[in-house]
Short mmCIF file of C-alpha atoms in Angstrom, two decimals:
data_model
loop_
_atom_site.label_atom_id
_atom_site.label_comp_id
_atom_site.label_asym_id
_atom_site.label_seq_id
_atom_site.Cartn_x
_atom_site.Cartn_y
_atom_site.Cartn_z
CA MET A 18 15.10 6.33 -17.05
CA ALA A 19 12.88 6.82 -14.04
CA ALA A 20 14.21 7.28 -10.55
CA ALA A 21 13.99 4.64 -7.84
CA GLN A 22 10.74 3.93 -6.05
CA GLY A 23 10.85 1.51 -3.12
CA GLN A 24 7.32 0.92 -1.96
CA ARG A 25 4.45 -1.43 -1.35
CA SER A 26 2.79 -2.12 -4.67
CA ASP A 27 -0.56 -0.93 -3.30
CA GLY A 28 0.93 2.52 -2.71
CA ALA A 29 1.20 2.25 1.09
CA GLY A 30 4.49 3.43 2.51
CA GLU A 31 5.53 5.08 -0.77
CA MET A 32 9.09 6.36 -0.59
CA ASP A 33 10.67 9.46 -2.14
CA ASP A 34 13.04 9.07 -5.08
CA GLY A 35 16.31 7.41 -4.04
CA GLN A 36 15.04 6.19 -0.66
CA GLU A 37 15.36 2.64 0.59
CA VAL A 38 12.50 0.15 0.60
CA ALA A 39 10.36 0.81 3.68
CA ASP A 40 11.63 -0.75 6.92
CA THR A 41 8.15 -2.22 7.41
CA ALA A 42 8.59 -4.46 4.33
CA PRO A 43 9.29 -8.13 5.14
CA LEU A 44 12.95 -8.98 5.66
CA PRO A 45 13.08 -11.51 2.77
CA PHE A 46 11.77 -8.87 0.37
CA ARG A 47 14.23 -6.25 1.62
CA ALA A 48 17.08 -8.74 1.26
CA ALA A 49 16.02 -9.63 -2.28
CA VAL A 50 15.87 -5.95 -3.27
CA GLU A 51 19.33 -5.35 -1.81
CA ALA A 52 20.59 -8.28 -3.88
CA LEU A 53 19.16 -6.63 -6.99
CA ARG A 54 20.84 -3.36 -6.11
CA GLY A 55 24.17 -5.07 -5.47
CA ALA A 56 24.21 -7.18 -8.63
CA ARG A 57 27.23 -6.79 -10.91
CA LEU A 58 26.14 -6.18 -14.49
CA ARG A 59 27.93 -5.68 -17.80
CA PRO A 60 28.29 -2.01 -18.82
CA GLN A 61 26.36 -2.47 -22.09
CA ILE A 62 23.20 -3.05 -20.03
CA GLU A 63 21.95 0.19 -18.49
CA VAL A 64 19.61 -0.49 -15.57
CA ASP A 65 17.56 1.83 -13.36
CA PRO A 66 14.88 1.31 -10.72
CA THR A 67 11.42 2.43 -11.78
CA ARG A 68 7.96 2.59 -10.25
CA PRO A 69 6.56 -0.93 -9.76
CA PRO A 70 3.07 -2.00 -10.86
CA ARG A 71 0.29 -1.81 -8.32
CA ARG A 72 -1.99 -4.55 -7.00
CA LEU A 73 -0.06 -7.49 -8.46
CA ALA A 74 1.29 -8.41 -5.03
CA PRO A 75 1.57 -6.87 -1.56
CA TYR A 76 5.18 -5.87 -2.30
CA ALA A 77 6.92 -5.13 -5.60
CA TYR A 78 10.16 -3.68 -6.91
CA ALA A 79 10.83 -2.93 -10.59
CA LEU A 80 13.79 -2.26 -12.85
CA GLU A 81 13.94 -1.05 -16.43
CA ALA A 82 16.92 -1.64 -18.69
CA ALA A 83 18.31 -1.12 -22.17
CA GLY A 84 20.93 -3.00 -24.15
CA VAL A 85 23.17 -0.29 -25.60
CA ASP A 86 25.97 -0.34 -28.16
CA ASP A 87 27.76 2.83 -29.31
CA GLY A 88 25.04 4.94 -27.72
CA GLU A 89 22.21 3.17 -29.55
CA ASP A 90 19.45 1.33 -27.68
CA LEU A 91 19.20 -2.12 -29.28
CA ALA A 92 16.70 -3.67 -26.86
CA ASP A 93 14.82 -2.64 -23.75
CA GLY A 94 12.95 -4.37 -20.99
CA ARG A 95 11.47 -4.37 -17.52
CA LEU A 96 11.92 -6.80 -14.64
CA VAL A 97 9.54 -6.83 -11.67
CA LEU A 98 10.10 -8.65 -8.38
CA LEU A 99 6.83 -9.52 -6.64
CA HIS A 100 6.48 -10.77 -3.07
CA ASP A 101 3.48 -12.12 -1.18
CA PRO A 102 4.49 -13.27 2.33
CA ALA A 103 1.36 -15.46 2.50
CA GLY A 104 2.35 -17.32 -0.66
CA HIS A 105 0.47 -17.58 -3.93
CA ASP A 106 -1.14 -20.74 -5.28
CA ALA A 107 -0.25 -19.98 -8.90
CA TRP A 108 3.35 -19.11 -8.06
CA LYS A 109 3.92 -22.04 -5.68
CA GLY A 110 6.10 -19.73 -3.65
CA THR A 111 6.23 -16.28 -2.09
CA PHE A 112 8.25 -14.56 -4.85
CA ARG A 113 7.63 -14.11 -8.56
CA LEU A 114 9.68 -12.48 -11.30
CA VAL A 115 7.84 -10.90 -14.23
CA THR A 116 9.57 -9.59 -17.33
CA LEU A 117 9.07 -7.83 -20.63
CA VAL A 118 11.89 -7.70 -23.23
CA ARG A 119 11.55 -6.27 -26.73
CA ALA A 120 13.75 -5.36 -29.67
CA GLU A 121 13.64 -4.46 -33.34
CA LEU A 122 14.48 -7.33 -35.69
CA GLU A 123 16.44 -7.68 -38.88
CA PRO A 124 14.12 -8.80 -41.72
CA GLU A 125 15.92 -12.12 -42.10
CA MET A 126 15.48 -12.97 -38.43
CA ALA A 127 11.85 -11.80 -38.39
CA ALA A 128 11.05 -14.25 -41.19
CA ASP A 129 12.43 -17.27 -39.32
CA PRO A 130 9.46 -19.53 -38.41
CA LEU A 131 11.37 -20.88 -35.41
CA LEU A 132 12.00 -17.42 -33.93
CA PRO A 133 9.45 -17.70 -31.05
CA GLU A 134 10.91 -21.03 -29.91
CA VAL A 135 14.44 -19.64 -30.17
CA CYS A 136 13.58 -16.55 -28.11
CA TRP A 137 11.97 -18.66 -25.38
CA SER A 138 15.08 -20.86 -25.32
CA TRP A 139 17.17 -17.72 -24.78
CA LEU A 140 15.25 -17.09 -21.55
CA THR A 141 15.45 -20.65 -20.24
CA GLY A 142 19.06 -20.91 -21.37
CA ALA A 143 20.00 -17.69 -19.57
CA LEU A 144 18.59 -19.06 -16.30
CA GLN A 145 20.23 -22.45 -16.77
CA GLY A 146 23.51 -20.80 -17.71
CA ARG A 147 23.58 -19.14 -14.29
CA GLY A 148 22.68 -22.41 -12.56
CA LEU A 149 19.29 -21.09 -11.46
CA ALA A 150 16.30 -23.26 -10.71
CA CYS A 151 12.84 -21.80 -11.23
CA GLY A 152 9.28 -23.05 -11.00
CA GLU A 153 6.03 -22.47 -12.86
CA PRO A 154 7.52 -20.66 -15.87
CA SER A 155 5.03 -19.16 -18.30
CA GLY A 156 5.05 -16.56 -21.03
CA THR A 157 4.51 -15.47 -24.59
CA VAL A 158 6.74 -14.53 -27.52
CA THR A 159 5.10 -12.08 -29.92
CA ARG A 160 6.40 -11.14 -33.34
CA ALA A 161 4.91 -7.97 -34.85
CA GLY A 162 5.43 -6.23 -38.17
CA SER A 163 4.72 -2.67 -39.32
CA HIS A 164 4.24 -1.45 -42.89
CA TYR A 165 4.07 2.27 -43.63
CA PHE A 166 1.80 4.10 -46.06
CA GLY A 167 0.97 7.62 -47.23
CA GLY A 168 3.26 10.20 -45.73
CA LEU A 169 5.26 7.42 -44.06
CA ALA A 170 5.61 5.28 -47.19
CA GLU A 171 9.34 5.93 -47.47
CA ARG A 172 10.01 4.08 -44.24
CA PRO A 173 11.07 0.45 -44.68
CA PRO A 174 8.95 -2.28 -43.04
CA ALA A 175 9.87 -2.88 -39.41
CA SER A 176 9.57 -5.96 -37.20
CA GLN A 177 9.71 -6.31 -33.44
CA ILE A 178 9.98 -9.22 -31.04
CA GLU A 179 8.46 -9.08 -27.56
CA ILE A 180 9.03 -11.61 -24.80
CA ARG A 181 6.71 -11.59 -21.79
CA ALA A 182 7.43 -14.15 -19.10
CA SER A 183 7.23 -14.92 -15.40
CA TRP A 184 8.74 -17.55 -13.15
CA THR A 185 9.10 -18.43 -9.47
CA PRO A 186 12.70 -18.25 -8.20
CA ARG A 187 13.83 -20.93 -5.79
CA GLU A 188 13.98 -19.56 -2.24
CA GLY A 189 17.13 -20.09 -0.23
CA ALA A 190 18.00 -19.54 3.42
CA GLY A 191 15.46 -17.40 5.21
CA GLY A 192 13.07 -17.67 2.27
CA VAL A 193 15.20 -15.31 0.15
CA PRO A 194 15.79 -16.05 -3.57
CA ASP A 195 19.09 -15.28 -5.29
CA ALA A 196 17.59 -12.18 -6.89
CA GLY A 197 20.94 -10.82 -8.01
CA ALA A 198 21.71 -13.95 -10.03
CA HIS A 199 18.24 -13.84 -11.61
CA LEU A 200 18.86 -10.22 -12.59
CA ALA A 201 22.20 -11.18 -14.15
CA ALA A 202 20.49 -13.98 -16.12
CA TRP A 203 17.81 -11.55 -17.26
CA CYS A 204 20.52 -9.16 -18.45
CA ASP A 205 22.06 -12.08 -20.37
CA LEU A 206 18.71 -12.48 -22.10
CA LEU A 207 18.47 -8.76 -22.82
CA GLY A 208 21.98 -8.76 -24.24
CA GLN A 209 21.20 -11.72 -26.46
CA VAL A 210 18.02 -10.11 -27.78
CA ALA A 211 20.04 -6.94 -28.43
CA GLY A 212 22.66 -8.90 -30.34
CA LEU A 213 25.46 -8.08 -27.89
CA PRO A 214 28.37 -10.53 -27.47
CA PRO A 215 27.92 -12.93 -24.55
CA ALA A 216 29.32 -12.06 -21.14
CA GLY A 217 30.06 -14.86 -18.70
CA PRO A 218 29.40 -14.79 -14.94
CA ALA A 219 33.07 -14.02 -14.31
CA ASP A 220 33.35 -11.24 -16.88
CA GLY A 221 35.65 -8.61 -15.41
CA SER A 222 33.93 -5.79 -17.30
CA VAL A 223 30.75 -5.95 -15.25
CA VAL A 224 29.70 -3.00 -13.11
CA THR A 225 27.46 -2.60 -10.08
CA LEU A 226 23.89 -1.37 -10.49
CA PRO A 227 23.77 2.32 -9.47
CA GLN A 228 21.95 2.97 -6.21
CA ARG A 229 20.37 6.18 -7.45
CA ARG A 230 19.93 8.21 -10.61
CA GLY A 231 18.05 11.42 -11.19
CA PRO A 232 14.66 11.40 -12.94
CA ARG A 233 14.67 11.54 -16.72
CA ALA A 234 13.55 14.85 -18.14
CA ASP A 235 10.24 14.65 -20.02
#
C-alpha cells in the first residue's frame, strides 16, 4: 500500500513520505489525524495512509485498507477525512468522512434482492455499535456482475459489491470528532463485508495503526 502523505488537499504544504501533517494545518484537523493514527485495530484489517484526494476540502487525510484472512485479500476500501474550518452547508459541520468499500461476492449472496439494504445496514450498524452519532449520511450500494467470453470463457461469473458513503461525525471538545472511533467502526464494516468474524471494541487482539510503511513496489 502507498506511503503516508500528510498534506493540504490542494497540494499546498505537501509533506514527504512518513512526515507529520503540516504544523500550519488547523489544530482540530491535526488532532483528528493523530486519533486516526493512534486507533487500535484488529490485525485482520491492514491499514496504511495514502495520498488524499484534491480539491474536496481545504484539508484531507486518507487511509486505504484490506480485510485479510490467511494472506488473501477478501475486501478493500478507502476512508478519507475531510476538513473545512469555515464549515460546509451540505455537511452541516466542519468535518466529513467519505468511504469506499468493495468485495467479491458468493453467487448466493449476490442473488439476494435485499443485499443493498443489508450492506447499508452494516454501515449504520457499525457506527451505532460503537456509539457514534453522525449527521447527513448519504451513499450508494452497487452490485455488479461479470460474465466472461472467448478466451476468458473458462472463468466462472463473478459478482462484486461496492459501498460508497459519507457522513458528518459529531464534533466534541475543541471541535474535534472522535476520528479513531469512526475508523474502528469503518474497520468493523470492512470486516463484515470481508466475511471476517466480528471483533468487539474491547477485543484484545487489536493492534495500533502503523505510523509509517515504505511505498509499495510497482
